[in-house]
Short mmCIF file of C-alpha atoms in Angstrom, two decimals:
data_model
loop_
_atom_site.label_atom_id
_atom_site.label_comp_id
_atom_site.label_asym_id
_atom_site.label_seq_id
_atom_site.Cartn_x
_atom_site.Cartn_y
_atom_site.Cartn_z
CA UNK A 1 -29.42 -20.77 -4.90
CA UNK A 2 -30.83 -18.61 -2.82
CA UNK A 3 -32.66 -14.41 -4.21
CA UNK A 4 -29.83 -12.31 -5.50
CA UNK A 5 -31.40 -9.59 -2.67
CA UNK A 6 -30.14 -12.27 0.00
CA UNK A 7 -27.47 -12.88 -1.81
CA UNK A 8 -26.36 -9.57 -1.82
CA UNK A 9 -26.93 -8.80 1.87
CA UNK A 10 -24.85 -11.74 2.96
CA UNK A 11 -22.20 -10.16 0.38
CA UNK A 12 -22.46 -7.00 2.17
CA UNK A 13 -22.88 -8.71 5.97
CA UNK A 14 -19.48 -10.65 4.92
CA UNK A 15 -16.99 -8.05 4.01
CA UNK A 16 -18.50 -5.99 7.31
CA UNK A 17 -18.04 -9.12 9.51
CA UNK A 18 -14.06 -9.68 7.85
CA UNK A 19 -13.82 -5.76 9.11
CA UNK A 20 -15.49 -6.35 12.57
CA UNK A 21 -13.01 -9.52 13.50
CA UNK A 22 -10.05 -8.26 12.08
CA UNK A 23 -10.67 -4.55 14.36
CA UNK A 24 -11.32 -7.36 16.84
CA UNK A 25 -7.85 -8.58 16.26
CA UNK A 26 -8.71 -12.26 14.80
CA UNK A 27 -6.07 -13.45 12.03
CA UNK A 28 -6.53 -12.45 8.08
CA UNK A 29 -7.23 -16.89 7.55
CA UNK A 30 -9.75 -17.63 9.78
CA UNK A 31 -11.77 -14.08 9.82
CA UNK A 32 -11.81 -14.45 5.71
CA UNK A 33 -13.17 -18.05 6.21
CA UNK A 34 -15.50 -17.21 8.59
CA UNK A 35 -16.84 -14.80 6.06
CA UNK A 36 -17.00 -17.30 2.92
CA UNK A 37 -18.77 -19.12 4.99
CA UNK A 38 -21.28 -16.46 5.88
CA UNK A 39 -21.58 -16.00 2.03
CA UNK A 40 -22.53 -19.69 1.78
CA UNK A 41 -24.72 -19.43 4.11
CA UNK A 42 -26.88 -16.74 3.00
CA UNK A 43 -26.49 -17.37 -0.85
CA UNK A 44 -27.12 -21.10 -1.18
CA UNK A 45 -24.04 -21.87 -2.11
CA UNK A 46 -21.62 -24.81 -0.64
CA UNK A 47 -18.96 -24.20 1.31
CA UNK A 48 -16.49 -26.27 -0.10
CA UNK A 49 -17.11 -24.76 -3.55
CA UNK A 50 -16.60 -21.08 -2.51
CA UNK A 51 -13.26 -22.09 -0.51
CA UNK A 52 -12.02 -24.51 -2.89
CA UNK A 53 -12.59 -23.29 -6.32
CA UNK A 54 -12.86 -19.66 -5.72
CA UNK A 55 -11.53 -18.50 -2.52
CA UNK A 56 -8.47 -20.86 -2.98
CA UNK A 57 -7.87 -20.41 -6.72
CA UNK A 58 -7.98 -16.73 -6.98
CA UNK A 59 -5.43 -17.10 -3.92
CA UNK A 60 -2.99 -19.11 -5.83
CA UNK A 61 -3.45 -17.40 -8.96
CA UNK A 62 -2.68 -14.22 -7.55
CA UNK A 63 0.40 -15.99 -5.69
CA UNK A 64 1.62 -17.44 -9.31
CA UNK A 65 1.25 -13.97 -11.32
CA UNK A 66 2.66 -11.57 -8.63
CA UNK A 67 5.30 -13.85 -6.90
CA UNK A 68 8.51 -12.88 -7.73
CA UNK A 69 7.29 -9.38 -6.89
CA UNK A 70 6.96 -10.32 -3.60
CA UNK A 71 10.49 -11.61 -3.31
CA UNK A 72 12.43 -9.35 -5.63
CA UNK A 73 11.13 -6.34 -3.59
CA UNK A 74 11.23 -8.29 0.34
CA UNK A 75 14.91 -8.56 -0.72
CA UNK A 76 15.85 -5.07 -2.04
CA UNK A 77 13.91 -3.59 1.10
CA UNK A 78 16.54 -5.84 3.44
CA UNK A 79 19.11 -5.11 1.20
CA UNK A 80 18.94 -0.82 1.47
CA UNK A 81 17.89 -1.11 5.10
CA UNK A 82 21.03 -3.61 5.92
CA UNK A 83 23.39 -1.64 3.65
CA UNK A 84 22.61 1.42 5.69
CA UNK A 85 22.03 3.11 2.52
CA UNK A 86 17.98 4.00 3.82
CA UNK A 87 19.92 5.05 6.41
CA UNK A 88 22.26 7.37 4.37
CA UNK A 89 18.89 8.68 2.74
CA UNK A 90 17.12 9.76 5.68
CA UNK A 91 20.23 11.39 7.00
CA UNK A 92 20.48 13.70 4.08
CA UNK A 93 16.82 14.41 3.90
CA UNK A 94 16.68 15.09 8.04
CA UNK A 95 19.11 17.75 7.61
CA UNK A 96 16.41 19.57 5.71
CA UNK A 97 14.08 19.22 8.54
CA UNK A 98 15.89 19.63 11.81
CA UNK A 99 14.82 18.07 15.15
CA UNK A 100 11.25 19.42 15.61
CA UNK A 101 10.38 18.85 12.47
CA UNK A 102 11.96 15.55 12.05
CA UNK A 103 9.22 13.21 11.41
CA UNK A 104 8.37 15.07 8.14
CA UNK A 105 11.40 13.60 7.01
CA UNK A 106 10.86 10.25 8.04
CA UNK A 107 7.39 10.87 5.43
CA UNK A 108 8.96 12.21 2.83
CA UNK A 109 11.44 9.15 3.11
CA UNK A 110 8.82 6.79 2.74
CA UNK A 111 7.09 8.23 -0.07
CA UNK A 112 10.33 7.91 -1.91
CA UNK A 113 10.89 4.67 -0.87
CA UNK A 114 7.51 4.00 -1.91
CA UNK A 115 7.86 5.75 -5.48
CA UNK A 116 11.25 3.77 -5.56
CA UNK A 117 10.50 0.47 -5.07
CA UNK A 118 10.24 -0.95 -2.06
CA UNK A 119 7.02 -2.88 -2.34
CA UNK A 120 3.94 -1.53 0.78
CA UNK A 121 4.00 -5.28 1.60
CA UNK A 122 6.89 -5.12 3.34
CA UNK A 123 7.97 -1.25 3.55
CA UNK A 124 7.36 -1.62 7.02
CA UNK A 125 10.22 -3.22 7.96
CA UNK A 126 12.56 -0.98 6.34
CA UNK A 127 11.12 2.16 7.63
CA UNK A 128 9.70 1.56 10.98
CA UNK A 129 13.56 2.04 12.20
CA UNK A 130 13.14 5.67 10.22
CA UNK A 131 9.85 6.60 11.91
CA UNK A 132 11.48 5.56 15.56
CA UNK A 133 14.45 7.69 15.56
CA UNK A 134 12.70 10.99 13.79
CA UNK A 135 9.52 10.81 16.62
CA UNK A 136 12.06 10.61 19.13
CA UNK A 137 13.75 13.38 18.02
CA UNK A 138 10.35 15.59 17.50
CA UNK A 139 9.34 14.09 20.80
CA UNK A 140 5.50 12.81 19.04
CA UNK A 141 3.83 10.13 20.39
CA UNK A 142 4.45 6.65 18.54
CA UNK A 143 0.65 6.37 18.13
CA UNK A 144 0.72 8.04 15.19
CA UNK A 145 3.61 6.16 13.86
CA UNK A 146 0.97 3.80 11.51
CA UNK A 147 -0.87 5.91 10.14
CA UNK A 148 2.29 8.03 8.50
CA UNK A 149 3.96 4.38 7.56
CA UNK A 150 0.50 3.48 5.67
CA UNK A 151 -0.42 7.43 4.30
CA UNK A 152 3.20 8.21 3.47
CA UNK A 153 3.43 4.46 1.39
CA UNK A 154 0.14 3.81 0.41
CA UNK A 155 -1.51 6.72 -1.08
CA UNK A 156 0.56 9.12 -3.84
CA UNK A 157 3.91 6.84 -4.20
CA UNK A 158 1.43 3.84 -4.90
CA UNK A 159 -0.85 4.89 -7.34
CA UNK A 160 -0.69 8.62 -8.65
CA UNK A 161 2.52 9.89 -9.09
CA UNK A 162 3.39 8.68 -12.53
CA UNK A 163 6.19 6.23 -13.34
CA UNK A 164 5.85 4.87 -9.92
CA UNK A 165 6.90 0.84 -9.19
CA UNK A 166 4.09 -0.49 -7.07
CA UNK A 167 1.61 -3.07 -8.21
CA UNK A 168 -1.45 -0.66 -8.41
CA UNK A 169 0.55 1.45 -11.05
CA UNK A 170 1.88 -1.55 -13.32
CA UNK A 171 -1.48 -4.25 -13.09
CA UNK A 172 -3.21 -1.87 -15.24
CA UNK A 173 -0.52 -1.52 -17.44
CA UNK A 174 0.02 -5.26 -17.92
CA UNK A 175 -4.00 -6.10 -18.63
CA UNK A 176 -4.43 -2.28 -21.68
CA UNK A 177 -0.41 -1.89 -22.72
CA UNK A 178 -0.65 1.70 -20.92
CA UNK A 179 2.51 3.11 -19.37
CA UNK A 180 3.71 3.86 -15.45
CA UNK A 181 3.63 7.55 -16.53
CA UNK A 182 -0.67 6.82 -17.65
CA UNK A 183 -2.26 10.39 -17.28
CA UNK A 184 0.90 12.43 -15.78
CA UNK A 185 -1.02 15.77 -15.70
CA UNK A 186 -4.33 14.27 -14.33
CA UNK A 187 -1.80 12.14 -12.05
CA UNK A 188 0.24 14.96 -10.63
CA UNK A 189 -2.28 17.13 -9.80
CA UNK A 190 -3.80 14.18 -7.43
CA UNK A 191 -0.76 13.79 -6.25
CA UNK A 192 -0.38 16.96 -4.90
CA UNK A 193 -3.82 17.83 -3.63
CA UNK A 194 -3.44 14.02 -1.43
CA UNK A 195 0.16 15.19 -0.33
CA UNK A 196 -1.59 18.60 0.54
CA UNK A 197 -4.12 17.24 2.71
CA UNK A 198 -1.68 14.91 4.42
CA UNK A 199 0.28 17.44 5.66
CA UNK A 200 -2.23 19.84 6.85
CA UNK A 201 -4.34 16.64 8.95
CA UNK A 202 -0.30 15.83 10.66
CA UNK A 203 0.58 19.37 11.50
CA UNK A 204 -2.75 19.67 13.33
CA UNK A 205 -1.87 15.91 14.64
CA UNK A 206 1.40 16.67 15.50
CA UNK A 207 0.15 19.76 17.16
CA UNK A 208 -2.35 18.42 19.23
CA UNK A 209 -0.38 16.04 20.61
CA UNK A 210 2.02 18.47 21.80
CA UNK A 211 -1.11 20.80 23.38
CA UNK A 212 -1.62 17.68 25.04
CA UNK A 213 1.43 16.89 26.83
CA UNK A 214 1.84 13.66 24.68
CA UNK A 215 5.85 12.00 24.35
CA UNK A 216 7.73 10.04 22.78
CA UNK A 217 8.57 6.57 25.12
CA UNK A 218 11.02 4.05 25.17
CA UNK A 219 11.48 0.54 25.74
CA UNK A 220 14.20 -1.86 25.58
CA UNK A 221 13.38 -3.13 22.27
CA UNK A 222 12.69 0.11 20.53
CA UNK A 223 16.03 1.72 22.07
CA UNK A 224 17.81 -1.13 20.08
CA UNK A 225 16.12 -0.45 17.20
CA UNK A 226 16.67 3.23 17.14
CA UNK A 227 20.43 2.94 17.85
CA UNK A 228 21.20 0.09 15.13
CA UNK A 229 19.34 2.35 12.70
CA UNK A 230 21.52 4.91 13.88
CA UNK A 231 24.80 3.64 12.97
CA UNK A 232 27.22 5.73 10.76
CA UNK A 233 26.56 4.26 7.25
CA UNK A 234 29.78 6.27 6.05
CA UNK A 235 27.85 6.78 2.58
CA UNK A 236 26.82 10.12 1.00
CA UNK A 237 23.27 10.34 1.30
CA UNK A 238 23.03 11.12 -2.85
CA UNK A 239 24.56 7.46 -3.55
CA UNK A 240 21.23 6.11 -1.51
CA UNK A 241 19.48 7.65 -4.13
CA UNK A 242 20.92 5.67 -7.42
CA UNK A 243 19.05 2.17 -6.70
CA UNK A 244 15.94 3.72 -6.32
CA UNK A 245 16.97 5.79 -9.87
CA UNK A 246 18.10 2.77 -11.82
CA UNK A 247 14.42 0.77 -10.78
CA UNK A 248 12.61 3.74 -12.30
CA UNK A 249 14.45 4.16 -15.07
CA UNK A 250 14.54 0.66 -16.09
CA UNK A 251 10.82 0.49 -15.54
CA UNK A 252 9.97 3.86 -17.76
CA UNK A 253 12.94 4.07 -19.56
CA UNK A 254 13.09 1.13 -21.16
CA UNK A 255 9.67 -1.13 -20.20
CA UNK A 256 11.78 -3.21 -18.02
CA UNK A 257 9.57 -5.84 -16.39
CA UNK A 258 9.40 -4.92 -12.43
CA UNK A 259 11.09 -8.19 -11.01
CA UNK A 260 13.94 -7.70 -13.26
CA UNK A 261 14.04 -3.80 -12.43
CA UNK A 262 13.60 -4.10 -8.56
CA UNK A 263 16.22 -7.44 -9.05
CA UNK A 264 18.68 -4.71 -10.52
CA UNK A 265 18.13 -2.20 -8.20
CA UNK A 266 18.99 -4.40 -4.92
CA UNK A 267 22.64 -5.82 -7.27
CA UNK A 268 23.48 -1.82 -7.24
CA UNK A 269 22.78 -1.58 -3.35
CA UNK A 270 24.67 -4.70 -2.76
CA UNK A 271 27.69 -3.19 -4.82
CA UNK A 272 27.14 0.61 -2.88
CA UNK A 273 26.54 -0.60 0.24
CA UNK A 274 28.35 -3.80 0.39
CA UNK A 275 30.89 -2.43 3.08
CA UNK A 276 27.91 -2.37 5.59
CA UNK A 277 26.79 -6.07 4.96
CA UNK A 278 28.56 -8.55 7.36
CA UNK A 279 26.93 -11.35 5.70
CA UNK A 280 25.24 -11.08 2.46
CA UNK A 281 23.77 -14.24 2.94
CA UNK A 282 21.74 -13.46 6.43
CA UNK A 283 20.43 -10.60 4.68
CA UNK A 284 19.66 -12.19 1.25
CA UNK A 285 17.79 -15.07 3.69
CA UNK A 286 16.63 -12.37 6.07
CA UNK A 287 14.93 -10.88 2.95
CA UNK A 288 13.06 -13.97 1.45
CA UNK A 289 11.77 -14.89 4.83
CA UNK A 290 9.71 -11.93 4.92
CA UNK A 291 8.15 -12.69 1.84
CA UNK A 292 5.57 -15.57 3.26
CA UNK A 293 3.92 -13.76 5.37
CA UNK A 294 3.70 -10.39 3.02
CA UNK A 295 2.36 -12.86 0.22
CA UNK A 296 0.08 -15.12 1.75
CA UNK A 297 -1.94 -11.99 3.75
CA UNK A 298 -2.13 -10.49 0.53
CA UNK A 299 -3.33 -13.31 -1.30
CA UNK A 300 -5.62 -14.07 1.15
CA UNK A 301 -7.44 -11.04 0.82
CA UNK A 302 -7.53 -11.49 -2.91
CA UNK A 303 -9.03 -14.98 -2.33
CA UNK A 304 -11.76 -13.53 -0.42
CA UNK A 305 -12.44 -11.16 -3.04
CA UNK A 306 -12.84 -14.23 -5.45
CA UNK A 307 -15.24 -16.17 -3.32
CA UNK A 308 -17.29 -12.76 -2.52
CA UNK A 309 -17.43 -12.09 -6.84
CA UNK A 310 -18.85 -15.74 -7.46
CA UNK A 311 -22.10 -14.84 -5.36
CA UNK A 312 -24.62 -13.60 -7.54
CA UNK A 313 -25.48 -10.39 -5.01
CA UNK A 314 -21.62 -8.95 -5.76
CA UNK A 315 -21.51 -9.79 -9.49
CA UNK A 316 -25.62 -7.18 -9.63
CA UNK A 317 -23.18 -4.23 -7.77
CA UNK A 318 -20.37 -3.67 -10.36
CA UNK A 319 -23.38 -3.50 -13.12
CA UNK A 320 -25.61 -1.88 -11.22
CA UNK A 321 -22.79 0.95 -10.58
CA UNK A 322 -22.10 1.03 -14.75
CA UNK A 323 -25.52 1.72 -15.32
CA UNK A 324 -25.83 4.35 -13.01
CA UNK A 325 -26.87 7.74 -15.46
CA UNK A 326 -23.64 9.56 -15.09
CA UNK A 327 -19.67 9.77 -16.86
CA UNK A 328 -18.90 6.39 -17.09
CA UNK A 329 -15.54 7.30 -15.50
CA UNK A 330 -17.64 8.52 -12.35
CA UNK A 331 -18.86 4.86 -12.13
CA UNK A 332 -15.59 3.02 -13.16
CA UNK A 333 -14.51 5.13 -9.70
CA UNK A 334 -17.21 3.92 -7.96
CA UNK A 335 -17.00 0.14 -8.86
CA UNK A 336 -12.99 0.35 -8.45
CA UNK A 337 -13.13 1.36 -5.16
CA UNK A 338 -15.94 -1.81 -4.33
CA UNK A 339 -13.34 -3.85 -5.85
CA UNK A 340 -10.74 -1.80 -3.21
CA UNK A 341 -13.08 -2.60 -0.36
CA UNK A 342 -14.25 -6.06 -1.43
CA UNK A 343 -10.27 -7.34 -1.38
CA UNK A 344 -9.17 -4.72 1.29
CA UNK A 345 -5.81 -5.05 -0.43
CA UNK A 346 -4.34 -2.36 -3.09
CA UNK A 347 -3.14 -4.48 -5.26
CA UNK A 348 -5.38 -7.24 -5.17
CA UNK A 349 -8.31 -5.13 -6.01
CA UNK A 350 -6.49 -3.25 -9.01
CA UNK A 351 -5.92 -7.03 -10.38
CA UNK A 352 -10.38 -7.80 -9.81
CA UNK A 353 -11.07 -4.34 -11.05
CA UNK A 354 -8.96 -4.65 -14.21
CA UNK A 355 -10.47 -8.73 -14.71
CA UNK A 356 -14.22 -7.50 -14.39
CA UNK A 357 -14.18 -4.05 -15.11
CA UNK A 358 -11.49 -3.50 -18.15
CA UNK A 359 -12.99 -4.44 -21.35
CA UNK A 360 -16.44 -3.15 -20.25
CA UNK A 361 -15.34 0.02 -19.95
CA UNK A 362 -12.86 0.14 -22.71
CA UNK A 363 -15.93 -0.45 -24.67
CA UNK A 364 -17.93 2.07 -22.98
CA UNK A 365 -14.73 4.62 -24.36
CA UNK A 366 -13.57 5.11 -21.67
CA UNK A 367 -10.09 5.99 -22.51
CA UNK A 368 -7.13 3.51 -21.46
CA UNK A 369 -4.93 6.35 -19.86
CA UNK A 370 -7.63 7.81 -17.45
CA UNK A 371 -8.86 4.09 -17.12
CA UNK A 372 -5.43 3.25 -15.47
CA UNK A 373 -5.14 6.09 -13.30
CA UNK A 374 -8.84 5.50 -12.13
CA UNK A 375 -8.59 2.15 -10.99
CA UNK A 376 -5.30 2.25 -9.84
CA UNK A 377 -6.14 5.23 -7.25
CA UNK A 378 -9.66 3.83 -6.58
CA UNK A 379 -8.41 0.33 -5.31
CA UNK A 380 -5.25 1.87 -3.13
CA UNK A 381 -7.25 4.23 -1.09
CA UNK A 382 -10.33 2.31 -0.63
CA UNK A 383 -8.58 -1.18 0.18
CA UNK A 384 -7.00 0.87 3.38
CA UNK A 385 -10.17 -0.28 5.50
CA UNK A 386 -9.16 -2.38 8.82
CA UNK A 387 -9.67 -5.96 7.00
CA UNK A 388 -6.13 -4.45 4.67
CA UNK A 389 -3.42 -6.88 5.33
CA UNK A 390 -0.36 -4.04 5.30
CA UNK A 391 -2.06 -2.48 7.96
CA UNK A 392 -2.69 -5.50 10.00
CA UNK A 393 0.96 -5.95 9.00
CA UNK A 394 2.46 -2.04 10.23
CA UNK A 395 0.20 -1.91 13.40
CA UNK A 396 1.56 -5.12 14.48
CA UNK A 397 5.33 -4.32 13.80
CA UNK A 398 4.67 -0.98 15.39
CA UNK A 399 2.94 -2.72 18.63
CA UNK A 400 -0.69 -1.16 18.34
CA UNK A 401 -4.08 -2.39 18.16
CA UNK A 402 -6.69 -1.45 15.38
CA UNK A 403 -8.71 0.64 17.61
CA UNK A 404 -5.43 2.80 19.18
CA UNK A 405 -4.10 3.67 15.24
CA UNK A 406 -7.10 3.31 13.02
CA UNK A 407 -8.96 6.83 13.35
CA UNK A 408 -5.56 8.37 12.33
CA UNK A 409 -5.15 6.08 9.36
CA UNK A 410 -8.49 6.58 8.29
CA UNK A 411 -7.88 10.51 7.94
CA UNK A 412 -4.43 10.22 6.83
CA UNK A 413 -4.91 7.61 4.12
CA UNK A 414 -8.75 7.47 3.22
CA UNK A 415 -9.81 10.94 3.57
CA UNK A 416 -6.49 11.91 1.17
CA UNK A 417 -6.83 9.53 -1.51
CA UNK A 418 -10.59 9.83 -1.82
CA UNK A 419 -9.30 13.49 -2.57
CA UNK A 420 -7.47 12.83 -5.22
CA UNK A 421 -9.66 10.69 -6.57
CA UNK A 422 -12.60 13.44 -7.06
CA UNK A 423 -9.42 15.44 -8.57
CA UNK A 424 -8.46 12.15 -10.89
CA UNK A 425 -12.43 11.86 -11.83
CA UNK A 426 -12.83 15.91 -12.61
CA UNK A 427 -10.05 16.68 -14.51
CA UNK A 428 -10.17 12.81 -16.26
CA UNK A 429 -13.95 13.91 -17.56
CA UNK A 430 -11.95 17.17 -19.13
CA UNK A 431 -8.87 16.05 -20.33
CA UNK A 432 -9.68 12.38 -21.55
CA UNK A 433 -13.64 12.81 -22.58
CA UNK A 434 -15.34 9.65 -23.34
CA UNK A 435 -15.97 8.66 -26.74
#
């Protein structure tokens, strides 16, 4: 084997080289390989052991726990976009907004949609439609389309606002028995400091733009998109809103497992929305082909976050970050958001940071509410780095490269959620002290 010192810089050369090729625009599989095999390399270790029984099995595990969360929420996403009932929604909530201001709607659309249900994996695909018709009406450039997909999905909806239905607010709960609604007061106030900040960095985006003469342009395929979206749905824009309802309140309500929530949630769109379907098979099959490639990018991340924790230099970070002299829920924020970058995937890194950081700091009393809401805001906004696989997955669907839409999803996204983290952290020392 080779010094943990070594060890530890090929940990860190690794998850900087995954950034470098992905920004470079190389695919998830062979820029994560490229990496184990860097950490190989520099650690002693063999090649076929950190792909096979690491990289591989934390893959598939992650594919057997989380599975049918993939393909209950790919299906109610098709299902509310091909009902028009998303549709419906964002009428109703772009008559609050008017032209101009249209693409605050499209936002505040996918934060609910978020909150809702509709899993970040492949929220995308529901909303991109959304985010082309309300920039066309503002007249904004489409630039900037990614980075309010990824801030608007990925940042409150996903892991502060409490009762939410994403993965980074119900791992925790699975591993400590806590609840969706972990923390509310610590969680609400995070919530609206990050939703704060993101709407005072896109006013002064959405201004700028405008100083500089920047539009909104069209091509053939977008047109299409825009004017299917665009269809009368001939539903009242509160029905859109009772799917969405039942998921939460079968998840808080009554501890209703997700799959089974979500499953329940995309039977009442089918029945609301059902004179809108031509085919409910397409769009059932249309749905559960989306899940591959959702599951498999997200797994793969989590696979090289299991190949990256066998090396001995990323097992000395985690503990040399707990035995840093401070709150131990200042560390446990520090070593959840290594386990955010290490997987570049929100979920993925709440599922690491609750298997290697859980019990230690359960012991350390660390309180299991604050715990939750730590980790679970730690790993969302720190996994948003350019090696995250929704991102690779939004700036593809919206036709930009890493470089063109990064910088704005790095202050839209990063810069927000590391916000409400130090918010989290503060009032988490005051309200849930350590015991």
């Amino acid at each position: 084997m080779g010094s943990g010192f070594v060890s530890l810089l090929g940990v860190i050369g690794a998850i900087g080289l995954l950034m470098v090729l992905i920004y470079k625009r190389i695919a998830l599989i062979p820029a994560s390989l490229v990496g184990v095999l860097l950490l190989a390399v520099t650690g002693g270790y063999s090649f076929y052991d950190l792909s096979i029984n690491h990289y591989a099995l934390f893959l598939a595990d992650f594919i057997a726990k989380y599975f049918m969360v993939f393909v209950t929420n790919s299906l109610f996403g098709e299902v509310m976009e091909e009902t028009l009932l998303v549709s419906a929604f964002s009428r109703m909530v772009g008559r609050l907004f008017g032209r101009r201001n249209a693409a605050w709607g499209a936002l505040l659309v996918t934060a609910i949609l978020s909150y809702g249900g509709i899993s970040v994996f492949v929220i995308v695909f529901t909303v991109y439609p959304i985010f082309l018709a309300t920039f066309r009406q503002a007249d904004l450039p489409r630039k900037l389309i990614p980075a309010g997909i990824i801030s608007a999905s990925c940042t409150a909806p996903l892991s502060m606002i409490p009762g939410g239905a994403q993965l980074n607010n119900i791992i925790p709960a699975q591993y400590m028995g806590t609840s969706p609604m972990a923390a509310p007061l610590v969680s609400i106030a995070a919530s609206l400091v990050t939703v704060a900040f993101i709407f005072f960095y896109f006013h002064r985006a959405f201004a700028r733009a405008r100083a500089r003469g920047e539009h909104f342009t069209v091509e053939g395929d977008i047109r299409e998109r825009i004017e299917g979206f665009e269809r009368e749905p001939g539903i009242a824009g509160w029905v859109s809103i009772l799917p969405m309802a039942l998921i939460i309140l079968l998840i808080n309500g009554w501890n209703v497992d997700l799959s089974y929530a979500v499953l329940a949630g995309t039977g009442l769109a089918v029945l609301l929305g059902r004179k809108n379907l031509p085919n409910l098979r397409d769009t059932l099959n249309r749905g559960v082909a989306k899940v591959g490639t959702a599951t498999v990018v997200t797994a793969v991340s989590v696979g090289f976050g299991g190949a990256v924790l066998a090396c001995d230099g990323a097992r000395t970070i985690p503990d040399t970050i707990a035995a840093l002299p401070v709150n131990p829920i200042v560390s446990l924020s520090l070593a959840a958001s290594f386990a955010g970058v290490l997987t570049g995937n929100g979920g993925g890194g709440c599922d690491v940071a609750m298997n290697i950081l859980a019990q230690q700091y359960l012991s350390m009393g660390v309180q299991p509410e604050i715990l939750h809401r730590v980790v679970a805001i730690a790993t969302a906004g720190f996994s948003c780095l350019p090696h995250n696989g929704m991102l690779l997955t939004v700036s593809d669907t919206c036709g930009f490269a890493a470089k063109d839409s990064y910088p704005y999803i790095f202050g839209s996204t990063i810069l927000s959620s590391f916000l409400g983290l130090v918010v989290t952290v503060g009032l988490g020392m005051l309200l849930y002290p350590v015991a």
